[in-house]
Amino acid sequence: MKGVPVLRMKIYIDGKFYTENNAKISVFDHGLLYGDGVFEGIRAYNGRIFRLEEHIDRLYLSAKAILLQIPFSKKETIDAVARTCAANKIRDGYIRLVVTRGVGNLGLNPFSCKKPTVVIIAGKIMLYPAKMYRKGLALITVPTMRMAPSALNPAIKSLNYLNNVLAKIEAIQGGVLEAVMLNHHGYIAECTGDNLFMVRSGLIVTPPTSAGALCGITRQVVFQLAREHLGLEVREENLTRYDVFSSDECFLTGTGAEIIPAVKLDGRTIGTGKPGKITMRLMEQFRELTTHEGYPIPK
Ligand code: PXG
């Protein structure tokens, strides 16, 4: 647009800031060659980074699981994220924190990589159109199953997201925006980038992480809001598609998605076909919480 200054993003790579055009990593980085690395998607609201410590804890656990030594302390990483937000004048936004195995040779042996690469991008994200938050999403169950814990454990937020990408493709080709993924036992694991919840007779239920669900930060927030603010019980249970078909309400949670109602699964209407009352109360409580909680972004 004319007259509007173009704000250039400042991207953090290994301790330095680069403009968008200059923010580059090597083609020999094993993050690119093998998806060898870990990441976090984090949001900032109202000048505060929401649940930053929890995201950093999960990042370090993911890194530990793949024997990747992050070259900073947790405090230094928190500080780098906050500084990247400040450098980009972010008050409300989305932060992508990526740690790759680093530059190595063409063999997959990670021990050829001398130093991990740390990238922080602070920008914007909109996963679903605003209308979907009012009307609710339609979902389909897709053929691509969630990875078994004995393969690449879905608890690890790794850069290897092909499992989820394939499921996302199947959802979009099937005419919806998000997919329900089952595990090898036929139980619901989660969606491609969100956790799934349903409500049955006033009880909130979600699959356990052992079913192949990421231990979502937003999922944890929903546990807290339901119990402490709404006085409702949350249970972790193996869920089938039938459980969702016969539920009163369904919703998805994720940093990108926040809390979004789901009103249809595989052509079956869920509940009344409109976002449920408990879902809407949780969405309201979530919005309220994000306005004042979080790690302050320095000026
Ligand atoms: N399951 C999976 C597989 C995820 O990748 C979640 C659940 C929700 O977890 P959190 O901690 O965010 O509540 C995720 C997170 C994107 C995007 O770009 C994806 C996520 C988060 C932010 C952005 O699609 N996924």
Short mmCIF file of C-alpha atoms and ligand atoms in Angstrom, two decimals:
data_model
loop_
_atom_site.label_atom_id
_atom_site.label_comp_id
_atom_site.label_asym_id
_atom_site.label_seq_id
_atom_site.Cartn_x
_atom_site.Cartn_y
_atom_site.Cartn_z
CA MET A 1 0.00 0.00 0.00
CA LYS A 2 1.20 3.49 -0.83
CA GLY A 3 2.39 5.61 2.04
CA VAL A 4 2.57 2.70 4.45
CA PRO A 5 6.17 1.98 5.42
CA VAL A 6 7.24 -1.60 4.82
CA LEU A 7 8.38 -3.03 8.12
CA ARG A 8 11.21 -5.44 7.57
CA MET A 9 11.25 -8.49 9.76
CA LYS A 10 14.35 -9.11 11.84
CA ILE A 11 15.13 -12.77 12.05
CA TYR A 12 17.34 -14.23 14.72
CA ILE A 13 19.92 -16.81 13.63
CA ASP A 14 22.57 -18.01 16.08
CA GLY A 15 22.69 -14.83 18.13
CA LYS A 16 22.45 -12.26 15.32
CA PHE A 17 19.57 -10.51 13.56
CA TYR A 18 19.15 -10.61 9.77
CA THR A 19 16.64 -9.02 7.40
CA GLU A 20 14.21 -11.38 5.64
CA ASN A 21 16.33 -11.40 2.47
CA ASN A 22 19.50 -12.21 4.36
CA ALA A 23 18.09 -14.75 6.81
CA LYS A 24 19.51 -17.93 5.33
CA ILE A 25 20.83 -21.23 6.56
CA SER A 26 23.09 -23.72 4.81
CA VAL A 27 21.75 -26.37 2.42
CA PHE A 28 23.95 -28.74 4.44
CA ASP A 29 21.95 -28.09 7.60
CA HIS A 30 20.52 -31.42 8.75
CA GLY A 31 17.28 -29.64 9.61
CA LEU A 32 16.78 -29.36 5.85
CA LEU A 33 18.45 -32.60 4.76
CA TYR A 34 16.73 -34.88 7.28
CA GLY A 35 14.17 -32.86 9.23
CA ASP A 36 16.62 -33.34 12.08
CA GLY A 37 15.67 -30.78 14.70
CA VAL A 38 12.94 -29.55 17.01
CA PHE A 39 10.66 -26.53 17.13
CA GLU A 40 8.03 -24.59 19.00
CA GLY A 41 5.18 -22.37 17.85
CA ILE A 42 4.48 -19.71 20.47
CA ARG A 43 2.07 -16.77 20.62
CA ALA A 44 2.33 -13.29 22.07
CA TYR A 45 -0.72 -11.39 23.24
CA ASN A 46 -0.87 -7.83 24.43
CA GLY A 47 2.90 -7.46 24.83
CA ARG A 48 3.36 -10.76 26.66
CA ILE A 49 4.59 -14.13 25.44
CA PHE A 50 2.01 -16.69 26.45
CA ARG A 51 3.23 -19.73 28.40
CA LEU A 52 6.81 -19.13 27.23
CA GLU A 53 8.43 -21.19 30.01
CA GLU A 54 6.22 -24.17 29.17
CA HIS A 55 7.15 -23.95 25.48
CA ILE A 56 10.84 -23.75 26.36
CA ASP A 57 10.55 -26.74 28.71
CA ARG A 58 8.90 -28.77 25.93
CA LEU A 59 11.56 -27.68 23.42
CA TYR A 60 14.33 -28.89 25.72
CA LEU A 61 12.52 -32.21 26.30
CA SER A 62 12.09 -32.69 22.53
CA ALA A 63 15.78 -31.89 22.04
CA LYS A 64 16.79 -34.29 24.80
CA ALA A 65 14.75 -37.07 23.20
CA ILE A 66 16.67 -36.71 19.93
CA LEU A 67 20.04 -36.22 21.70
CA LEU A 68 20.33 -32.62 20.55
CA GLN A 69 22.17 -30.32 22.92
CA ILE A 70 20.73 -26.80 22.68
CA PRO A 71 23.75 -24.47 22.95
CA PHE A 72 22.00 -22.09 25.39
CA SER A 73 20.52 -22.29 28.84
CA LYS A 74 16.72 -22.08 29.08
CA LYS A 75 17.05 -18.55 30.43
CA GLU A 76 19.18 -17.51 27.45
CA THR A 77 16.64 -19.02 25.04
CA ILE A 78 13.78 -17.21 26.78
CA ASP A 79 15.76 -14.01 26.54
CA ALA A 80 16.50 -14.55 22.81
CA VAL A 81 12.78 -15.09 22.10
CA ALA A 82 11.82 -11.96 24.04
CA ARG A 83 14.53 -9.91 22.29
CA THR A 84 13.36 -11.12 18.86
CA CYS A 85 9.81 -10.00 19.68
CA ALA A 86 11.13 -6.63 20.85
CA ALA A 87 13.29 -6.20 17.73
CA ASN A 88 10.19 -6.78 15.60
CA LYS A 89 7.96 -4.59 17.79
CA ILE A 90 5.65 -7.55 18.31
CA ARG A 91 2.82 -7.13 20.81
CA ASP A 92 0.46 -9.69 19.30
CA GLY A 93 2.03 -12.28 17.09
CA TYR A 94 3.40 -15.70 16.47
CA ILE A 95 6.92 -16.89 17.21
CA ARG A 96 8.57 -19.83 15.50
CA LEU A 97 11.57 -21.13 17.43
CA VAL A 98 13.60 -23.74 15.56
CA VAL A 99 16.70 -25.64 16.64
CA THR A 100 18.26 -27.83 13.97
CA ARG A 101 21.08 -30.35 14.25
CA GLY A 102 23.18 -27.83 12.29
CA VAL A 103 25.55 -28.05 9.35
CA GLY A 104 27.05 -31.45 8.63
CA ASN A 105 28.04 -33.60 5.70
CA LEU A 106 25.66 -35.45 3.36
CA GLY A 107 25.48 -38.61 5.44
CA LEU A 108 22.67 -38.75 7.98
CA ASN A 109 25.06 -39.29 10.87
CA PRO A 110 24.18 -36.38 13.20
CA PHE A 111 27.61 -36.52 14.82
CA SER A 112 29.06 -34.83 11.73
CA CYS A 113 27.15 -31.69 12.78
CA LYS A 114 29.33 -29.52 14.97
CA LYS A 115 26.85 -26.93 16.24
CA PRO A 116 23.03 -26.68 16.29
CA THR A 117 21.41 -23.82 14.38
CA VAL A 118 18.96 -21.67 16.35
CA VAL A 119 16.39 -19.64 14.41
CA ILE A 120 13.67 -17.37 15.81
CA ILE A 121 11.03 -15.77 13.60
CA ALA A 122 8.50 -13.40 15.14
CA GLY A 123 5.58 -12.63 12.83
CA LYS A 124 1.86 -13.27 12.42
CA ILE A 125 -0.27 -16.37 11.94
CA MET A 126 -3.89 -17.05 11.14
CA LEU A 127 -4.63 -20.75 10.92
CA TYR A 128 -8.37 -20.71 10.33
CA PRO A 129 -10.71 -18.04 8.94
CA ALA A 130 -12.48 -15.94 11.63
CA LYS A 131 -15.86 -17.30 10.48
CA MET A 132 -14.88 -20.81 11.62
CA TYR A 133 -14.55 -19.59 15.22
CA ARG A 134 -18.21 -18.48 15.08
CA LYS A 135 -19.66 -21.36 13.05
CA GLY A 136 -17.31 -24.24 13.83
CA LEU A 137 -15.08 -26.44 11.71
CA ALA A 138 -15.97 -29.57 9.79
CA LEU A 139 -13.46 -32.40 10.23
CA ILE A 140 -12.79 -35.68 8.48
CA THR A 141 -10.85 -38.70 9.65
CA VAL A 142 -7.98 -39.33 7.27
CA PRO A 143 -6.20 -42.55 6.23
CA THR A 144 -2.76 -41.38 7.37
CA MET A 145 -2.34 -42.56 10.94
CA ARG A 146 -0.45 -40.81 13.69
CA MET A 147 3.06 -42.16 14.10
CA ALA A 148 3.41 -44.99 16.62
CA PRO A 149 5.28 -44.01 19.82
CA SER A 150 7.75 -46.79 19.04
CA ALA A 151 8.59 -45.05 15.73
CA LEU A 152 8.95 -41.27 16.01
CA ASN A 153 7.10 -40.49 19.22
CA PRO A 154 4.45 -37.81 18.55
CA ALA A 155 5.38 -36.28 21.91
CA ILE A 156 8.55 -34.99 20.24
CA LYS A 157 7.87 -31.73 18.43
CA SER A 158 10.40 -32.48 15.73
CA LEU A 159 10.99 -30.87 12.34
CA ASN A 160 9.84 -34.13 10.80
CA TYR A 161 6.21 -33.17 10.20
CA LEU A 162 5.50 -35.19 7.05
CA ASN A 163 3.08 -37.43 8.93
CA ASN A 164 0.98 -34.36 9.76
CA VAL A 165 1.50 -32.73 6.36
CA LEU A 166 0.13 -35.83 4.59
CA ALA A 167 -2.91 -35.83 6.85
CA LYS A 168 -3.42 -32.10 6.18
CA ILE A 169 -3.32 -32.75 2.43
CA GLU A 170 -5.96 -35.45 2.83
CA ALA A 171 -8.18 -33.08 4.83
CA ILE A 172 -7.92 -30.29 2.27
CA GLN A 173 -8.46 -32.68 -0.65
CA GLY A 174 -11.47 -33.97 1.26
CA GLY A 175 -12.89 -30.45 1.39
CA VAL A 176 -12.23 -29.55 5.05
CA LEU A 177 -9.50 -27.61 6.86
CA GLU A 178 -8.44 -30.07 9.53
CA ALA A 179 -8.04 -33.84 9.86
CA VAL A 180 -8.67 -36.23 12.72
CA MET A 181 -5.78 -38.70 12.93
CA LEU A 182 -6.19 -42.13 14.50
CA ASN A 183 -3.50 -44.25 16.08
CA HIS A 184 -2.68 -47.86 15.23
CA HIS A 185 -5.35 -49.10 17.64
CA GLY A 186 -8.07 -47.11 15.89
CA TYR A 187 -8.41 -44.55 18.69
CA ILE A 188 -8.29 -40.83 18.05
CA ALA A 189 -4.83 -39.33 18.58
CA GLU A 190 -5.22 -35.67 17.62
CA CYS A 191 -5.43 -33.42 14.56
CA THR A 192 -2.52 -32.33 12.35
CA GLY A 193 -1.63 -29.30 14.48
CA ASP A 194 -4.22 -29.31 17.24
CA ASN A 195 -5.41 -31.46 20.15
CA LEU A 196 -9.00 -32.71 20.13
CA PHE A 197 -11.51 -32.43 22.97
CA MET A 198 -15.14 -33.45 23.26
CA VAL A 199 -17.84 -32.76 25.84
CA ARG A 200 -20.20 -35.49 27.04
CA SER A 201 -22.86 -34.73 29.65
CA GLY A 202 -20.87 -31.80 31.04
CA LEU A 203 -17.65 -33.80 31.22
CA ILE A 204 -14.69 -32.72 29.07
CA VAL A 205 -12.75 -35.58 27.53
CA THR A 206 -9.55 -35.71 25.48
CA PRO A 207 -7.26 -38.55 24.35
CA PRO A 208 -4.30 -39.28 26.64
CA THR A 209 -0.85 -38.42 25.30
CA SER A 210 -0.19 -42.17 25.19
CA ALA A 211 -2.77 -42.33 22.36
CA GLY A 212 -0.37 -40.28 20.21
CA ALA A 213 -1.36 -36.73 21.15
CA LEU A 214 1.20 -34.00 21.65
CA CYS A 215 1.18 -32.70 25.22
CA GLY A 216 -0.19 -29.39 23.94
CA ILE A 217 0.36 -26.21 25.90
CA THR A 218 -3.15 -25.02 24.96
CA ARG A 219 -4.46 -28.45 26.01
CA GLN A 220 -2.93 -27.83 29.46
CA VAL A 221 -4.51 -24.37 29.56
CA VAL A 222 -7.92 -25.94 28.83
CA PHE A 223 -7.39 -28.40 31.72
CA GLN A 224 -6.68 -25.44 34.00
CA LEU A 225 -9.53 -23.23 32.76
CA ALA A 226 -12.08 -26.05 32.92
CA ARG A 227 -11.11 -27.11 36.42
CA GLU A 228 -10.29 -23.78 38.06
CA HIS A 229 -12.56 -21.35 36.23
CA LEU A 230 -15.54 -23.44 35.11
CA GLY A 231 -15.46 -26.10 37.83
CA LEU A 232 -15.70 -28.85 35.23
CA GLU A 233 -13.96 -32.20 35.24
CA VAL A 234 -11.50 -33.09 32.46
CA ARG A 235 -10.72 -36.70 31.76
CA GLU A 236 -8.14 -38.33 29.51
CA GLU A 237 -9.71 -41.33 27.79
CA ASN A 238 -9.20 -43.33 24.65
CA LEU A 239 -11.76 -41.98 22.20
CA THR A 240 -13.27 -43.50 19.08
CA ARG A 241 -14.95 -41.69 16.20
CA TYR A 242 -18.25 -42.96 17.61
CA ASP A 243 -17.54 -41.12 20.87
CA VAL A 244 -17.23 -37.87 18.92
CA PHE A 245 -20.32 -38.60 16.76
CA SER A 246 -22.33 -39.06 19.95
CA SER A 247 -20.78 -36.18 21.91
CA ASP A 248 -22.50 -32.89 22.77
CA GLU A 249 -19.61 -30.66 21.74
CA CYS A 250 -16.19 -30.90 20.16
CA PHE A 251 -13.34 -28.42 19.91
CA LEU A 252 -9.68 -28.27 18.95
CA THR A 253 -6.84 -26.56 20.77
CA GLY A 254 -3.43 -25.35 19.64
CA THR A 255 -1.18 -22.33 19.79
CA GLY A 256 -2.04 -21.44 16.21
CA ALA A 257 -5.71 -22.43 16.37
CA GLU A 258 -6.26 -21.33 20.00
CA ILE A 259 -9.66 -22.89 20.85
CA ILE A 260 -11.88 -23.56 17.84
CA PRO A 261 -15.25 -25.36 17.80
CA ALA A 262 -15.73 -28.43 15.57
CA VAL A 263 -19.31 -29.16 14.53
CA LYS A 264 -19.04 -32.02 12.05
CA LEU A 265 -17.01 -35.21 11.77
CA ASP A 266 -17.13 -37.46 8.70
CA GLY A 267 -20.52 -36.04 7.68
CA ARG A 268 -22.09 -36.54 11.13
CA THR A 269 -23.31 -33.42 12.91
CA ILE A 270 -21.84 -33.06 16.41
CA GLY A 271 -24.39 -31.99 19.05
CA THR A 272 -26.63 -29.25 17.71
CA GLY A 273 -24.28 -28.52 14.81
CA LYS A 274 -23.41 -25.17 16.40
CA PRO A 275 -20.48 -24.32 18.72
CA GLY A 276 -21.36 -25.68 22.17
CA LYS A 277 -21.90 -23.68 25.35
CA ILE A 278 -18.91 -25.11 27.21
CA THR A 279 -16.69 -24.58 24.16
CA MET A 280 -17.77 -20.94 23.97
CA ARG A 281 -17.16 -20.39 27.68
CA LEU A 282 -13.68 -21.87 27.34
CA MET A 283 -12.98 -19.64 24.32
CA GLU A 284 -14.03 -16.62 26.37
CA GLN A 285 -11.93 -17.63 29.39
CA PHE A 286 -8.97 -18.31 27.13
CA ARG A 287 -9.24 -14.86 25.54
CA GLU A 288 -9.41 -13.28 28.98
CA LEU A 289 -6.37 -15.18 30.25
CA THR A 290 -4.22 -14.24 27.26
CA THR A 291 -4.82 -10.52 27.77
CA HIS A 292 -2.83 -10.41 31.00
CA GLU A 293 -0.71 -13.55 31.38
CA GLY A 294 2.75 -14.15 29.96
CA TYR A 295 6.40 -13.21 29.83
CA PRO A 296 6.73 -9.46 29.21
CA ILE A 297 8.35 -8.37 25.97
CA PRO A 298 10.99 -5.73 26.75
CA LYS A 299 10.48 -2.28 25.21
N1 PXG B 1 -0.64 -31.40 18.06
C1 PXG B 1 0.29 -31.16 17.13
C2 PXG B 1 0.73 -32.27 16.23
C3 PXG B 1 0.86 -29.88 17.03
O1 PXG B 1 1.80 -29.64 16.13
C4 PXG B 1 -0.58 -29.15 18.84
C5 PXG B 1 -1.08 -30.45 18.90
C6 PXG B 1 -1.05 -28.13 19.82
O2 PXG B 1 -0.04 -27.88 20.78
P1 PXG B 1 0.13 -26.45 21.47
O3 PXG B 1 1.27 -26.65 22.39
O4 PXG B 1 0.42 -25.47 20.36
O5 PXG B 1 -1.13 -26.16 22.15
C7 PXG B 1 0.41 -28.86 17.89
C8 PXG B 1 0.99 -27.47 17.79
C9 PXG B 1 1.09 -24.40 12.44
C10 PXG B 1 1.12 -24.48 13.94
O6 PXG B 1 1.93 -23.67 11.87
C11 PXG B 1 1.00 -25.71 14.54
C12 PXG B 1 1.07 -25.81 15.94
C13 PXG B 1 1.23 -24.70 16.70
C14 PXG B 1 1.36 -23.45 16.08
C15 PXG B 1 1.30 -23.34 14.67
O7 PXG B 1 0.26 -25.07 11.82
N2 PXG B 1 0.97 -27.06 16.44
#
